[in-house]
Amino acid sequence: MPLETIKLTASFKLDGSISESLFSTYREVLGRLLEYAWTKGITSFKRLKAERYRELRARHPSLPSHYIYTACQMACSIYKSFRKLRKRGLAKAEKPFFKKQVIMLDDHLFSLDLEGWEASIAVENGRVKLKLLHGTYHERFKEMRIGQAWLVKTEDELYLKAVFSKTVELVESNGKAIAVDINENNVTFGSTERVRNIETGERAIRTAYFLKRRRLQSKPRLNEKPLMVKYKGRERRKVEDIYHKLANQIVDEAKGLKASTIVLEELANIRRRIRRSKAINGRLNRWSFRKLQEIIEYKAKLAGLNVTYVNAKGTSILCPICGGRLSPNGYRQMKCKKCGLKQDRDIIAVRNLLHRCQIDVGASPVHPESPPMIGGGKG
Ligand SMILES: [Zn+2]
């Protein structure tokens, strides 16, 4: 059975603070490493560490040495993504820089006591213990390994983001799959046997919070900003809660149908879809799609299911039977002029996704009969 490592990030708010000098020293070390990596074109952590460690260690003798390791790692990854953006013409700056108050920690630099809700963090002159306040921590993390973490400082708050991992066994692919088509206000998922459409109601939540924020902006008060942040957090939690429930339904559907695979759309094509919705433009973002996909992916893998991403280009405008171009045929309906297929456009998207996945894995083609639509609203 194929093995796969699942990674989940938990974010804890910390009670107390870390000395400003740790943040400023780290930023200085990171800045130097970044400059060096950029000047010499170094993307390898090993090489950067080999060439810079000694000098930085001598310059900052009170800084625990592993901070230099993690700064090397961060510098390499920041430089790498800068280079990628630059190649695509998307980086405006001449050279990479990093201004955020973020420190990367490895397992020498921090430990978590989840029973006592406490984090221990290495600082310049020993270790500090900080209480964990609320967080996105969940019971399911208990049996997972803790890997690296990040200390993130905002204006007046300190967070610890820790990565938990677990190795799971995935079932062998049996050619049966559930495809998921994500839209701004509804999600359609299903197999060749049946397709379900579930309204998420996300649009209503987003609109309500958008109006709340706008009201707030129209009459500025002294404490306006914390309230804005509070609203943002509440909105996000509400939406995430919907996503968790939805992902559970999708995984249950896959298990019920003994499907081995869940098919998701590749992100590159999702951007185009976002533009389709004018009313919510700028508010329904990549975050939503990626977040939902992430939740589906880890829940699926924890259940031992495989997850495949397929190219979703044209899945809503091409006929799943003959490949002909579809034209609109009433509310949410599409029609194929070539073979006469008439169907709901979300079902069409699901069928196309299944089709592409099965072409990719070389399994049997999709049954040509259209699957029945059950449950949920019309979207
Ligand atoms: Zn057709």
Coordinates of C-alpha atoms and ligand atoms in Angstrom, one line a residue:
M1 CA 0.0 0.0 0.0
P2 CA 1.3 3.5 -0.8
L3 CA 2.4 5.5 2.1
E4 CA 1.8 9.2 2.4
T5 CA 2.7 11.8 5.0
I6 CA -0.1 14.2 5.9
K7 CA 0.9 17.6 7.3
L8 CA -1.4 19.9 9.3
T9 CA -0.7 23.3 10.7
A10 CA -2.0 24.3 14.1
S11 CA -2.0 27.9 15.1
F12 CA -1.8 28.9 18.8
K13 CA -2.0 32.3 20.3
L14 CA 0.8 32.7 22.9
D15 CA 0.3 34.3 26.3
G16 CA 3.2 36.6 26.8
S17 CA 6.0 37.8 24.6
I18 CA 9.4 37.0 23.2
S19 CA 12.1 39.6 23.5
E20 CA 12.2 42.1 20.6
S21 CA 15.9 41.5 20.2
L22 CA 15.4 37.8 19.2
F23 CA 13.1 39.0 16.4
S24 CA 15.5 41.8 15.3
T25 CA 18.6 39.5 15.5
Y26 CA 16.8 36.9 13.5
R27 CA 15.7 39.4 10.9
E28 CA 19.3 40.6 10.6
V29 CA 20.7 37.1 10.2
L30 CA 18.0 36.2 7.6
G31 CA 18.6 39.5 5.7
R32 CA 22.3 38.7 5.4
L33 CA 21.7 35.2 4.3
L34 CA 19.2 36.3 1.8
E35 CA 21.5 38.9 0.4
Y36 CA 24.3 36.3 0.1
A37 CA 22.1 33.6 -1.5
W38 CA 20.9 36.2 -4.0
T39 CA 24.4 37.5 -4.8
K40 CA 25.8 34.0 -5.3
G41 CA 22.6 32.3 -6.7
I42 CA 22.5 29.8 -3.9
T43 CA 19.4 27.7 -3.5
S44 CA 20.9 24.8 -1.5
F45 CA 20.5 24.9 2.3
K46 CA 23.6 22.8 2.7
R47 CA 25.8 25.1 0.7
L48 CA 24.4 28.3 2.3
K49 CA 25.0 26.8 5.7
A50 CA 28.5 25.6 4.8
E51 CA 29.5 29.1 3.6
R52 CA 27.8 31.3 6.2
Y53 CA 27.3 29.5 9.4
R54 CA 30.7 30.1 11.0
E55 CA 30.7 33.8 10.5
L56 CA 27.1 34.3 11.7
R57 CA 27.7 32.1 14.7
A58 CA 30.7 34.3 15.7
R59 CA 28.7 37.5 15.1
H60 CA 25.8 36.4 17.3
P61 CA 27.3 34.2 20.0
S62 CA 24.2 34.4 22.3
L63 CA 21.8 33.3 19.6
P64 CA 21.0 29.5 19.9
S65 CA 22.8 28.0 16.9
H66 CA 19.8 26.3 15.4
Y67 CA 18.3 29.7 14.6
I68 CA 21.1 30.1 12.1
Y69 CA 20.1 26.7 10.6
T70 CA 16.4 27.7 10.3
A71 CA 17.4 31.1 8.9
C72 CA 19.4 29.3 6.2
Q73 CA 16.3 27.2 5.4
M74 CA 14.1 30.3 5.2
A75 CA 16.6 32.2 3.1
C76 CA 16.8 29.4 0.6
S77 CA 13.1 29.0 0.2
I78 CA 12.4 32.8 0.0
Y79 CA 15.1 33.2 -2.6
K80 CA 13.8 30.2 -4.5
S81 CA 10.2 31.6 -4.7
F82 CA 11.6 35.0 -5.5
R83 CA 13.5 33.4 -8.5
K84 CA 10.4 31.6 -9.6
L85 CA 8.3 34.9 -9.6
R86 CA 11.1 36.7 -11.3
K87 CA 11.2 34.2 -14.1
R88 CA 7.5 34.6 -14.6
G89 CA 7.9 38.4 -14.6
L90 CA 5.9 38.8 -11.4
A91 CA 8.6 40.1 -9.0
K92 CA 8.8 43.8 -9.1
A93 CA 11.7 44.1 -6.7
E94 CA 15.3 43.7 -7.9
K95 CA 16.2 41.4 -5.1
P96 CA 14.4 39.3 -2.5
F97 CA 13.6 40.7 0.9
F98 CA 11.6 39.7 4.0
K99 CA 10.1 42.2 6.3
K100 CA 7.7 40.1 8.3
Q101 CA 8.2 39.3 12.0
V102 CA 8.6 35.6 11.5
I103 CA 11.0 33.2 13.0
M104 CA 11.3 29.6 11.9
L105 CA 11.8 27.0 14.7
D106 CA 13.1 23.4 14.5
D107 CA 12.7 20.8 17.1
H108 CA 15.7 22.0 19.0
L109 CA 14.3 25.4 19.4
F110 CA 10.8 24.7 20.7
S111 CA 8.7 22.0 22.3
L112 CA 5.0 21.8 23.0
D113 CA 3.4 20.3 26.0
L114 CA -0.1 19.8 24.8
E115 CA -1.4 18.4 28.1
G116 CA -0.2 21.4 30.0
W117 CA -1.0 23.8 27.1
E118 CA 2.5 25.3 27.2
A119 CA 5.2 26.0 24.7
S120 CA 8.9 26.2 25.5
I121 CA 11.0 28.3 23.2
A122 CA 14.8 28.7 23.1
V123 CA 15.9 32.4 23.4
E124 CA 19.2 34.2 23.8
N125 CA 19.7 33.3 27.4
G126 CA 18.0 30.0 27.9
R127 CA 14.4 29.1 27.3
V128 CA 11.0 30.7 28.0
K129 CA 7.8 29.0 28.7
L130 CA 4.6 30.5 27.3
K131 CA 1.0 29.4 27.9
L132 CA -0.9 28.5 24.8
L133 CA -4.2 30.4 24.5
H134 CA -6.9 29.4 22.0
G135 CA -5.8 28.0 18.8
T136 CA -6.9 25.9 15.8
Y137 CA -5.6 22.9 17.7
H138 CA -7.7 19.8 17.4
E139 CA -7.8 16.4 19.1
R140 CA -6.7 14.7 15.9
F141 CA -3.2 16.3 16.3
K142 CA -2.6 14.3 19.5
E143 CA -1.4 11.2 17.7
M144 CA 0.7 13.1 15.2
R145 CA 4.4 14.1 15.2
I146 CA 5.4 17.7 15.7
G147 CA 7.9 19.0 13.1
Q148 CA 8.9 22.5 12.6
A149 CA 7.1 25.7 13.7
W150 CA 7.0 29.4 13.1
L151 CA 6.8 32.2 15.6
V152 CA 4.7 35.0 14.1
K153 CA 4.4 38.4 15.6
T154 CA 1.7 40.8 14.7
E155 CA 1.3 44.3 16.1
D156 CA 0.4 43.1 19.6
E157 CA 0.0 39.4 19.4
L158 CA 2.3 36.4 19.2
Y159 CA 1.4 33.2 17.5
L160 CA 3.0 29.8 17.2
K161 CA 2.2 27.9 14.0
A162 CA 3.3 24.3 14.4
V163 CA 3.3 21.6 11.7
F164 CA 2.0 18.2 12.7
S165 CA 2.5 15.2 10.6
K166 CA 1.4 11.6 10.3
T167 CA 2.1 8.8 7.9
V168 CA -0.9 7.0 6.5
E169 CA -1.5 4.1 4.2
L170 CA -3.6 4.8 1.2
V171 CA -5.7 2.2 -0.5
E172 CA -4.7 0.8 -3.9
S173 CA -6.5 2.6 -6.7
N174 CA -9.6 0.7 -7.9
G175 CA -10.6 3.0 -10.7
K176 CA -13.6 4.3 -8.7
A177 CA -13.5 8.0 -8.0
I178 CA -15.4 10.9 -6.6
A179 CA -14.8 14.2 -8.4
V180 CA -15.4 17.6 -6.7
D181 CA -16.4 20.7 -8.6
I182 CA -16.1 23.8 -6.4
N183 CA -18.2 26.9 -7.2
E184 CA -18.6 30.1 -5.3
N185 CA -21.8 29.1 -3.5
N186 CA -22.2 25.4 -4.1
V187 CA -20.1 22.3 -4.4
T188 CA -21.0 19.4 -6.7
F189 CA -19.4 16.0 -6.1
G190 CA -20.0 12.5 -7.2
S191 CA -19.1 9.4 -9.1
T192 CA -20.4 7.8 -12.3
E193 CA -23.1 6.4 -10.1
R194 CA -24.5 9.5 -8.6
V195 CA -23.8 13.2 -8.2
R196 CA -24.8 15.5 -5.3
N197 CA -25.0 19.2 -5.2
I198 CA -24.6 21.0 -1.9
E199 CA -25.2 24.7 -1.4
T200 CA -22.6 26.1 0.9
G201 CA -24.2 29.4 1.7
E202 CA -20.7 30.9 1.7
R203 CA -21.8 33.9 -0.5
A204 CA -24.4 35.0 2.2
I205 CA -21.8 34.8 4.9
R206 CA -19.2 36.7 2.9
T207 CA -21.8 39.4 1.9
A208 CA -23.0 39.8 5.5
Y209 CA -19.4 40.3 6.7
F210 CA -18.6 42.6 3.8
L211 CA -21.5 44.8 4.7
K212 CA -20.5 44.8 8.4
R213 CA -17.0 45.8 7.6
R214 CA -18.2 48.5 5.3
R215 CA -20.4 49.9 8.0
L216 CA -17.5 50.0 10.3
Q217 CA -15.3 51.8 7.8
S218 CA -17.9 54.4 7.2
K219 CA -17.9 55.6 10.8
P220 CA -14.4 55.3 12.1
R221 CA -13.8 54.9 15.8
L222 CA -10.8 54.5 17.9
N223 CA -11.2 50.8 18.4
E224 CA -12.1 50.1 14.8
K225 CA -9.2 47.9 13.9
P226 CA -9.5 45.2 16.5
L227 CA -13.2 44.9 15.6
M228 CA -12.3 44.5 11.9
V229 CA -9.8 41.8 12.8
K230 CA -12.4 40.1 15.0
Y231 CA -14.9 40.1 12.1
K232 CA -12.4 38.7 9.7
G233 CA -11.6 35.9 12.2
R234 CA -15.3 35.1 12.7
E235 CA -16.0 35.1 9.0
R236 CA -13.1 32.8 8.4
R237 CA -14.1 30.4 11.2
K238 CA -17.7 30.3 9.9
V239 CA -16.6 29.5 6.4
E240 CA -14.1 26.9 7.6
D241 CA -16.7 25.2 9.7
I242 CA -18.8 24.8 6.5
Y243 CA -15.8 23.4 4.7
H244 CA -15.2 20.8 7.4
K245 CA -18.7 19.5 7.3
L246 CA -18.7 19.5 3.5
A247 CA -15.4 17.6 3.4
N248 CA -16.8 15.0 5.7
Q249 CA -19.7 14.5 3.4
I250 CA -17.5 14.1 0.4
V251 CA -15.2 11.6 2.2
D252 CA -18.3 9.7 3.5
E253 CA -19.7 9.5 0.0
A254 CA -16.3 8.1 -1.3
K255 CA -16.3 5.5 1.5
G256 CA -19.9 4.6 0.9
L257 CA -19.3 4.0 -2.8
K258 CA -16.0 2.2 -2.0
A259 CA -14.2 4.7 -4.2
S260 CA -10.4 4.8 -3.8
T261 CA -9.8 8.3 -5.2
I262 CA -11.0 11.8 -4.8
V263 CA -10.4 14.0 -7.8
L264 CA -9.9 17.8 -7.3
E265 CA -9.3 20.6 -9.8
E266 CA -5.8 22.0 -10.2
L267 CA -5.6 25.5 -8.8
A268 CA -4.3 27.1 -12.0
N269 CA -7.8 26.9 -13.4
I270 CA -9.6 28.1 -10.4
R271 CA -8.5 31.7 -10.8
R272 CA -10.5 31.9 -14.0
R273 CA -13.5 30.7 -12.3
I274 CA -13.3 33.3 -9.6
R275 CA -13.5 36.0 -12.2
R276 CA -16.8 34.6 -13.2
S277 CA -18.5 35.9 -10.1
K278 CA -18.9 39.6 -10.3
A279 CA -21.0 40.2 -7.3
I280 CA -18.5 38.9 -4.9
N281 CA -15.4 40.0 -6.9
G282 CA -12.3 40.4 -4.7
R283 CA -14.0 38.8 -1.7
L284 CA -14.2 35.2 -2.8
N285 CA -10.5 34.5 -3.3
R286 CA -8.0 31.8 -3.9
W287 CA -8.0 31.2 -0.2
S288 CA -11.5 29.8 -0.2
F289 CA -10.8 27.3 -3.0
R290 CA -7.4 26.2 -1.7
K291 CA -8.7 26.0 1.9
L292 CA -11.6 23.7 0.9
Q293 CA -9.3 21.6 -1.2
E294 CA -6.8 21.3 1.6
I295 CA -9.5 20.2 4.1
I296 CA -10.9 17.7 1.6
E297 CA -7.4 16.4 0.9
Y298 CA -6.2 15.7 4.5
K299 CA -9.6 14.3 5.5
A300 CA -9.5 12.0 2.5
K301 CA -5.9 10.9 3.2
L302 CA -6.6 10.3 6.9
A303 CA -9.4 8.0 5.6
G304 CA -6.8 6.2 3.4
L305 CA -8.1 7.6 0.1
N306 CA -6.0 8.8 -2.7
V307 CA -6.3 12.4 -3.9
T308 CA -5.5 13.4 -7.5
Y309 CA -5.5 16.9 -9.0
V310 CA -6.5 17.1 -12.7
N311 CA -6.4 19.9 -15.2
A312 CA -9.9 21.4 -15.1
K313 CA -9.6 23.5 -18.2
G314 CA -12.8 23.5 -20.1
T315 CA -14.6 21.1 -17.8
S316 CA -17.7 23.2 -17.8
I317 CA -17.9 23.9 -21.5
L318 CA -16.9 20.7 -23.1
C319 CA -19.2 17.7 -23.6
P320 CA -18.2 14.7 -21.4
I321 CA -19.4 12.3 -24.0
C322 CA -18.1 13.5 -27.4
G323 CA -15.9 16.4 -26.4
G324 CA -17.9 18.9 -28.4
R325 CA -18.4 22.5 -27.3
L326 CA -21.5 23.1 -25.1
S327 CA -23.8 26.0 -25.3
P328 CA -26.1 27.4 -22.5
N329 CA -29.5 25.8 -22.5
G330 CA -31.5 27.6 -19.8
Y331 CA -30.7 28.0 -16.1
R332 CA -27.5 26.2 -15.3
Q333 CA -28.2 23.8 -18.2
M334 CA -25.8 23.1 -21.0
K335 CA -26.4 21.4 -24.4
C336 CA -24.2 19.6 -26.8
K337 CA -25.0 20.4 -30.4
K338 CA -23.0 17.4 -31.6
C339 CA -24.5 14.6 -29.6
G340 CA -27.6 16.2 -28.1
L341 CA -26.6 15.8 -24.4
K342 CA -28.5 18.1 -22.1
Q343 CA -27.3 18.4 -18.5
D344 CA -26.7 20.6 -15.5
R345 CA -23.4 22.3 -15.9
D346 CA -22.1 21.2 -12.5
I347 CA -22.8 17.6 -13.3
I348 CA -21.0 18.1 -16.6
A349 CA -18.0 19.4 -14.7
V350 CA -18.0 16.4 -12.4
R351 CA -18.2 14.0 -15.3
N352 CA -15.4 15.7 -17.1
L353 CA -13.2 15.6 -14.0
L354 CA -13.8 11.9 -13.5
H355 CA -13.1 11.3 -17.2
R356 CA -9.8 13.1 -17.0
C357 CA -8.7 11.4 -13.9
Q358 CA -9.5 8.0 -15.4
I359 CA -7.6 8.8 -18.6
D360 CA -4.7 9.8 -16.4
V361 CA -4.7 6.5 -14.4
G362 CA -5.6 4.4 -17.5
A363 CA -8.7 2.8 -15.9
S364 CA -12.0 2.1 -17.6
P365 CA -13.8 5.1 -19.1
V366 CA -16.8 6.8 -17.5
H367 CA -20.2 5.2 -18.1
P368 CA -21.9 7.2 -20.9
E369 CA -25.3 7.3 -19.1
S370 CA -25.8 10.5 -17.2
P371 CA -25.7 10.0 -13.4
P372 CA -28.8 11.0 -11.5
M373 CA -28.7 14.2 -9.4
I374 CA -29.7 13.8 -5.8
G375 CA -29.9 15.9 -2.7
G376 CA -29.0 19.5 -2.0
G377 CA -30.3 22.7 -3.5
K378 CA -30.0 24.0 -7.1
G379 CA -27.1 26.3 -6.2
Ligands
ZN1 ZN -21.6 15.8 -27.0

